[in-house]
């Protein structure tokens, strides 16, 4: 678990070090946020953490972070505030809740870094609130999952002012291996949704193809080996197919989150008067997986729609 990872990384023994760099709040201690906070601790940043369910902050506190009771309290003295939560509604609550929202107490010098996977419309609305308050925001979602977060090799897709991106880049590179400036606010979210749509389409079609070949009588592991050896199979599709063949549905990227992201992409397409029919088809597959009770399993669990049971 996370505490063992922190301890084995040598973080847990360094909680009393006197050398600190910028103060950073990390809001959201899910699978990604907790690992991002751990990377910052490894780099000797002074980290304050918050989570809706407070018990999830305990491993980080034992490793040297401070815990706050609310997002507002977490950001009071920081230079950077990183948010990593589930969706638009959670982001709205973190930043704008009338009693606990972080925007109200964020210092004027600080840069807020919204790393959740959100709709473009919400990022742009949130940007309006920050602008009205005279405070700095970047939308900086990431490409990568738990293994990349744990290795601090996330790929950042950043939207916002060039100067603010430059200011935040040192801490982004502590948590990730690459930082791409996508354009103005909302651009990071748009690129992230496109990336996830490409992934979702591949996973959805791989599930139906592997199951079809199995029903035809071809061993699924052998099918994965043959398909994966061709130039048409991406590394992501190959990995998903291998997990399907192994019946590995342990959550790295749950189907419910993929369905949410594909829905946000549909909203973006509609707003700009265009269509995304393949993304819509993939969304319906993940929606069906949710309806069958597979929503919190990894997205590879969509294969169970075609071969339920062992």
CSV table of C-alpha atoms in Angstrom, one decimal:
chain,number,residue,atom,x,y,z
A,1,UNK,CA,0.0,0.0,0.0
A,2,UNK,CA,0.9,3.7,-0.1
A,3,UNK,CA,2.6,3.8,3.3
A,4,UNK,CA,4.9,0.9,2.4
A,5,UNK,CA,5.8,2.7,-0.8
A,6,UNK,CA,6.6,5.9,1.1
A,7,UNK,CA,8.6,4.0,3.7
A,8,UNK,CA,10.5,1.9,1.2
A,9,UNK,CA,11.3,5.1,-0.8
A,10,UNK,CA,12.9,6.6,2.3
A,11,UNK,CA,10.3,9.3,2.7
A,12,UNK,CA,9.0,8.2,6.1
A,13,UNK,CA,12.3,8.8,7.8
A,14,UNK,CA,12.7,12.4,6.6
A,15,UNK,CA,9.8,14.1,8.2
A,16,UNK,CA,12.0,16.3,10.4
A,17,UNK,CA,14.3,17.5,7.7
A,18,UNK,CA,14.8,21.3,8.0
A,19,UNK,CA,15.4,21.8,4.2
A,20,UNK,CA,12.2,22.7,2.5
A,21,UNK,CA,11.4,24.3,-0.8
A,22,UNK,CA,8.1,25.8,-2.0
A,23,UNK,CA,5.0,25.1,0.0
A,24,UNK,CA,2.5,23.0,-1.9
A,25,UNK,CA,-1.0,21.8,-1.1
A,26,UNK,CA,-2.3,18.7,-2.7
A,27,UNK,CA,-6.1,18.4,-2.6
A,28,UNK,CA,-7.4,14.9,-3.2
A,29,UNK,CA,-5.7,11.8,-1.8
A,30,UNK,CA,-6.9,9.3,-4.3
A,31,UNK,CA,-4.7,6.9,-6.2
A,32,UNK,CA,-3.1,9.7,-8.2
A,33,UNK,CA,-3.1,12.6,-5.7
A,34,UNK,CA,-1.5,10.6,-3.0
A,35,UNK,CA,1.4,9.6,-5.2
A,36,UNK,CA,1.8,13.1,-6.5
A,37,UNK,CA,2.1,14.3,-2.9
A,38,UNK,CA,4.6,11.5,-2.2
A,39,UNK,CA,6.8,12.7,-5.1
A,40,UNK,CA,6.8,16.2,-3.7
A,41,UNK,CA,7.8,14.9,-0.3
A,42,UNK,CA,10.7,13.0,-1.8
A,43,UNK,CA,11.9,16.3,-3.4
A,44,UNK,CA,11.7,18.0,0.0
A,45,UNK,CA,8.8,20.3,-0.7
A,46,UNK,CA,6.7,21.3,2.3
A,47,UNK,CA,3.4,19.6,1.6
A,48,UNK,CA,-0.1,20.0,3.0
A,49,UNK,CA,-2.7,17.5,2.1
A,50,UNK,CA,-6.4,17.3,2.2
A,51,UNK,CA,-9.0,14.7,1.4
A,52,UNK,CA,-12.8,14.5,1.7
A,53,UNK,CA,-12.3,11.4,3.9
A,54,UNK,CA,-9.5,12.4,6.2
A,55,UNK,CA,-8.2,8.9,7.0
A,56,UNK,CA,-6.6,8.8,3.5
A,57,UNK,CA,-4.2,11.5,4.5
A,58,UNK,CA,-2.6,9.4,7.3
A,59,UNK,CA,0.2,7.8,5.3
A,60,UNK,CA,1.3,11.2,4.0
A,61,UNK,CA,1.2,12.7,7.4
A,62,UNK,CA,3.3,9.9,8.8
A,63,UNK,CA,5.8,10.7,5.9
A,64,UNK,CA,6.1,14.3,6.8
A,65,UNK,CA,3.1,16.1,5.3
A,66,UNK,CA,0.6,18.3,7.2
A,67,UNK,CA,-3.1,17.5,7.0
A,68,UNK,CA,-5.8,20.2,6.7
A,69,UNK,CA,-9.4,19.9,7.6
A,70,UNK,CA,-10.7,21.8,4.5
A,71,UNK,CA,-9.3,22.8,1.1
A,72,UNK,CA,-9.6,26.4,2.3
A,73,UNK,CA,-7.3,25.7,5.3
A,74,UNK,CA,-4.9,23.7,3.1
A,75,UNK,CA,-4.0,26.5,0.8
A,76,UNK,CA,-3.7,29.4,3.2
A,77,UNK,CA,0.1,29.8,3.0
A,78,UNK,CA,1.1,27.9,-0.2
A,79,UNK,CA,2.9,28.8,-3.3
A,80,UNK,CA,1.2,26.1,-5.3
A,81,UNK,CA,-2.1,24.3,-4.9
A,82,UNK,CA,-2.6,21.0,-6.8
A,83,UNK,CA,-6.1,19.5,-7.2
A,84,UNK,CA,-6.6,15.9,-8.3
A,85,UNK,CA,-10.3,14.8,-7.8
A,86,UNK,CA,-12.8,12.7,-9.7
A,87,UNK,CA,-14.9,15.1,-11.8
A,88,UNK,CA,-16.4,18.6,-12.4
A,89,UNK,CA,-18.6,18.4,-9.3
A,90,UNK,CA,-15.7,17.5,-7.0
A,91,UNK,CA,-13.6,20.3,-8.5
A,92,UNK,CA,-16.3,22.8,-8.0
A,93,UNK,CA,-16.6,21.8,-4.3
A,94,UNK,CA,-12.8,22.0,-3.8
A,95,UNK,CA,-12.4,25.5,-5.2
A,96,UNK,CA,-15.8,27.2,-4.8
A,97,UNK,CA,-17.7,25.7,-1.8
A,98,UNK,CA,-19.1,28.7,0.1
A,99,UNK,CA,-17.6,27.5,3.4
A,100,UNK,CA,-14.6,25.4,2.6
A,101,UNK,CA,-13.6,26.3,-1.0
A,102,UNK,CA,-9.9,26.9,-1.6
A,103,UNK,CA,-10.1,29.9,-4.0
A,104,UNK,CA,-11.2,32.2,-1.2
A,105,UNK,CA,-8.0,31.7,0.8
A,106,UNK,CA,-5.5,31.1,-2.0
A,107,UNK,CA,-2.6,33.6,-1.6
A,108,UNK,CA,-2.3,36.1,-4.5
A,109,UNK,CA,1.2,34.9,-5.2
A,110,UNK,CA,0.2,31.3,-5.6
A,111,UNK,CA,-0.6,29.2,-8.7
A,112,UNK,CA,-3.5,26.8,-8.6
A,113,UNK,CA,-2.9,23.7,-10.7
A,114,UNK,CA,-6.1,21.8,-11.6
A,115,UNK,CA,-4.9,18.3,-12.6
A,116,UNK,CA,-8.2,16.5,-12.5
A,117,UNK,CA,-9.7,15.3,-15.8
A,118,UNK,CA,-12.5,17.8,-16.3
A,119,UNK,CA,-14.8,19.1,-19.0
A,120,UNK,CA,-13.5,22.0,-21.0
A,121,UNK,CA,-16.6,24.0,-20.2
A,122,UNK,CA,-16.0,23.7,-16.4
A,123,UNK,CA,-12.3,24.6,-16.7
A,124,UNK,CA,-13.3,27.7,-18.6
A,125,UNK,CA,-15.9,28.6,-16.1
A,126,UNK,CA,-13.5,28.0,-13.2
A,127,UNK,CA,-11.0,30.2,-15.0
A,128,UNK,CA,-13.5,33.0,-14.9
A,129,UNK,CA,-13.8,32.7,-11.1
A,130,UNK,CA,-10.0,32.8,-10.8
A,131,UNK,CA,-9.8,35.8,-13.0
A,132,UNK,CA,-12.5,37.7,-11.1
A,133,UNK,CA,-10.6,36.9,-7.9
A,134,UNK,CA,-7.3,38.1,-9.5
A,135,UNK,CA,-5.6,34.7,-8.9
A,136,UNK,CA,-3.7,32.3,-11.1
A,137,UNK,CA,-4.9,29.0,-12.5
A,138,UNK,CA,-3.4,26.4,-14.8
A,139,UNK,CA,-5.4,23.4,-16.1
A,140,UNK,CA,-2.8,20.6,-16.0
A,141,UNK,CA,-4.3,17.1,-16.4
A,142,UNK,CA,-2.0,14.2,-16.8
A,143,UNK,CA,-1.5,11.2,-19.1
A,144,UNK,CA,-0.6,8.2,-17.1
A,145,UNK,CA,-2.0,6.0,-14.3
A,146,UNK,CA,-0.8,4.7,-10.9
A,147,UNK,CA,2.5,3.2,-12.1
A,148,UNK,CA,3.5,6.5,-13.8
A,149,UNK,CA,2.4,8.5,-10.8
A,150,UNK,CA,4.4,6.3,-8.5
A,151,UNK,CA,7.5,6.6,-10.7
A,152,UNK,CA,6.9,10.4,-11.1
A,153,UNK,CA,6.7,9.9,-14.9
A,154,UNK,CA,3.3,11.5,-15.6
A,155,UNK,CA,2.9,13.5,-18.8
A,156,UNK,CA,1.5,17.0,-18.1
A,157,UNK,CA,-0.8,18.6,-20.6
A,158,UNK,CA,-1.0,22.2,-19.5
A,159,UNK,CA,-3.3,25.1,-20.4
A,160,UNK,CA,-2.7,28.6,-19.3
A,161,UNK,CA,-0.5,31.7,-19.4
A,162,UNK,CA,3.1,31.0,-20.5
A,163,UNK,CA,4.6,32.8,-17.6
A,164,UNK,CA,2.5,30.8,-15.1
A,165,UNK,CA,3.4,27.5,-16.9
A,166,UNK,CA,7.1,28.4,-16.5
A,167,UNK,CA,6.6,29.2,-12.8
A,168,UNK,CA,4.9,25.9,-12.2
A,169,UNK,CA,7.2,23.7,-14.4
A,170,UNK,CA,9.7,22.9,-11.7
A,171,UNK,CA,7.1,21.2,-9.4
A,172,UNK,CA,5.3,19.6,-12.4
A,173,UNK,CA,8.6,18.0,-13.3
A,174,UNK,CA,8.9,16.6,-9.8
A,175,UNK,CA,5.6,14.7,-10.3
A,176,UNK,CA,6.0,14.0,-14.0
A,177,UNK,CA,8.6,13.3,-16.7
A,178,UNK,CA,7.3,15.7,-19.4
A,179,UNK,CA,5.4,19.0,-19.5
A,180,UNK,CA,3.6,20.0,-22.6
A,181,UNK,CA,2.1,23.5,-22.9
A,182,UNK,CA,-1.1,22.9,-24.9
A,183,UNK,CA,-2.3,26.5,-25.2
A,184,UNK,CA,-4.7,28.8,-23.2
A,185,UNK,CA,-6.8,27.6,-20.3
A,186,UNK,CA,-9.0,24.7,-21.3
A,187,UNK,CA,-6.4,23.4,-23.8
A,188,UNK,CA,-5.0,20.9,-21.4
A,189,UNK,CA,-8.4,19.5,-20.7
A,190,UNK,CA,-9.2,19.3,-24.4
A,191,UNK,CA,-6.1,17.3,-25.2
A,192,UNK,CA,-6.5,15.0,-22.2
A,193,UNK,CA,-10.1,14.2,-23.3
A,194,UNK,CA,-8.9,13.4,-26.8
A,195,UNK,CA,-6.2,11.1,-25.4
A,196,UNK,CA,-8.7,9.3,-23.2
A,197,UNK,CA,-11.1,8.9,-26.0
A,198,UNK,CA,-8.5,7.3,-28.2
A,199,UNK,CA,-7.7,4.9,-25.3
A,200,UNK,CA,-11.3,4.2,-24.7
A,201,UNK,CA,-12.1,3.4,-28.3
A,202,UNK,CA,-9.2,1.0,-28.4
A,203,UNK,CA,-10.1,-0.8,-25.2
A,204,UNK,CA,-13.7,-1.1,-26.1
A,205,UNK,CA,-13.0,-2.7,-29.5
A,206,UNK,CA,-10.3,-4.9,-28.2
A,207,UNK,CA,-12.8,-6.4,-25.7
A,208,UNK,CA,-15.2,-7.3,-28.4
A,209,UNK,CA,-12.6,-8.7,-30.7
A,210,UNK,CA,-10.8,-10.8,-28.2
A,211,UNK,CA,-14.1,-12.3,-27.0
A,212,UNK,CA,-15.2,-12.9,-30.6
A,213,UNK,CA,-12.0,-14.8,-31.4
A,214,UNK,CA,-12.4,-16.8,-28.2
A,215,UNK,CA,-15.9,-17.8,-29.3
A,216,UNK,CA,-14.5,-18.8,-32.6
A,217,UNK,CA,-12.2,-21.2,-30.8
A,218,UNK,CA,-8.9,-19.3,-30.7
A,219,UNK,CA,-7.3,-19.2,-27.3
A,220,UNK,CA,-7.4,-15.5,-26.1
A,221,UNK,CA,-3.8,-15.5,-24.9
A,222,UNK,CA,-2.7,-16.7,-28.3
A,223,UNK,CA,-5.0,-14.2,-30.0
A,224,UNK,CA,-3.4,-11.4,-27.9
A,225,UNK,CA,0.1,-12.6,-28.8
A,226,UNK,CA,-0.7,-12.6,-32.5
A,227,UNK,CA,-2.5,-9.2,-32.6
A,228,UNK,CA,0.1,-7.6,-30.3
A,229,UNK,CA,2.9,-8.6,-32.7
A,230,UNK,CA,1.5,-6.5,-35.5
A,231,UNK,CA,2.1,-2.9,-36.3
A,232,UNK,CA,-1.6,-2.0,-36.0
A,233,UNK,CA,-1.7,-2.8,-32.3
A,234,UNK,CA,-0.7,0.1,-30.0
A,235,UNK,CA,1.1,-0.5,-26.7
A,236,UNK,CA,-2.0,0.6,-24.8
A,237,UNK,CA,-4.3,-1.8,-26.8
A,238,UNK,CA,-1.7,-4.6,-26.3
A,239,UNK,CA,-1.6,-4.0,-22.6
A,240,UNK,CA,-5.4,-3.9,-22.3
A,241,UNK,CA,-5.8,-7.1,-24.3
A,242,UNK,CA,-3.2,-8.9,-22.1
A,243,UNK,CA,-5.1,-7.8,-19.0
A,244,UNK,CA,-8.4,-9.1,-20.5
A,245,UNK,CA,-6.9,-12.5,-21.4
A,246,UNK,CA,-5.5,-12.7,-17.8
A,247,UNK,CA,-9.0,-11.7,-16.4
A,248,UNK,CA,-7.2,-8.8,-14.7
A,249,UNK,CA,-9.7,-6.1,-13.8
A,250,UNK,CA,-8.0,-4.5,-10.8
A,251,UNK,CA,-8.8,-0.8,-11.0
A,252,UNK,CA,-6.2,1.4,-12.6
A,253,UNK,CA,-8.6,3.3,-14.8
A,254,UNK,CA,-12.2,2.3,-13.9
A,255,UNK,CA,-14.9,2.0,-16.6
A,256,UNK,CA,-17.0,4.6,-14.7
A,257,UNK,CA,-14.2,7.2,-15.2
A,258,UNK,CA,-13.7,6.4,-18.8
A,259,UNK,CA,-17.5,6.7,-19.4
A,260,UNK,CA,-17.3,10.1,-17.6
A,261,UNK,CA,-14.4,11.3,-19.8
A,262,UNK,CA,-16.1,10.2,-23.0
A,263,UNK,CA,-19.2,12.1,-21.9
A,264,UNK,CA,-17.1,15.2,-21.4
A,265,UNK,CA,-15.7,14.8,-24.9
A,266,UNK,CA,-19.2,14.5,-26.3
A,267,UNK,CA,-20.1,17.8,-24.6
A,268,UNK,CA,-17.0,19.4,-26.1
A,269,UNK,CA,-18.0,18.2,-29.6
A,270,UNK,CA,-21.6,19.3,-29.3
A,271,UNK,CA,-20.5,22.8,-28.1
A,272,UNK,CA,-18.4,23.2,-31.2
A,273,UNK,CA,-21.1,21.8,-33.6
A,274,UNK,CA,-19.3,18.6,-34.5
A,275,UNK,CA,-19.8,14.9,-33.8
A,276,UNK,CA,-17.6,12.2,-32.3
A,277,UNK,CA,-19.5,9.0,-33.2
A,278,UNK,CA,-16.8,6.5,-32.4
A,279,UNK,CA,-16.3,8.1,-28.9
A,280,UNK,CA,-20.0,7.9,-28.4
A,281,UNK,CA,-20.1,4.2,-29.3
A,282,UNK,CA,-17.3,3.5,-26.9
A,283,UNK,CA,-19.1,5.5,-24.2
A,284,UNK,CA,-22.1,3.3,-24.6
A,285,UNK,CA,-20.0,0.2,-24.1
A,286,UNK,CA,-18.5,1.6,-20.8
A,287,UNK,CA,-22.0,2.7,-19.8
A,288,UNK,CA,-23.3,-0.8,-20.3
A,289,UNK,CA,-20.4,-2.1,-18.2
A,290,UNK,CA,-21.5,0.2,-15.4
A,291,UNK,CA,-25.0,-1.1,-15.7
A,292,UNK,CA,-23.8,-4.6,-15.4
A,293,UNK,CA,-21.9,-3.8,-12.1
A,294,UNK,CA,-18.4,-3.4,-13.6
A,295,UNK,CA,-18.1,0.3,-13.3
A,296,UNK,CA,-15.5,0.4,-10.5
A,297,UNK,CA,-13.4,-2.3,-12.1
A,298,UNK,CA,-10.7,-1.5,-14.5
A,299,UNK,CA,-11.8,-0.5,-18.0
A,300,UNK,CA,-10.5,-3.9,-19.2
A,301,UNK,CA,-13.5,-5.4,-17.5
A,302,UNK,CA,-15.7,-4.4,-20.5
A,303,UNK,CA,-14.7,-7.8,-21.9
A,304,UNK,CA,-17.0,-9.4,-19.4
A,305,UNK,CA,-19.9,-8.0,-21.4
A,306,UNK,CA,-19.0,-10.7,-24.0
A,307,UNK,CA,-17.7,-13.6,-21.9
A,308,UNK,CA,-19.2,-13.3,-18.4
A,309,UNK,CA,-17.9,-15.6,-15.8
A,310,UNK,CA,-14.5,-17.3,-15.4
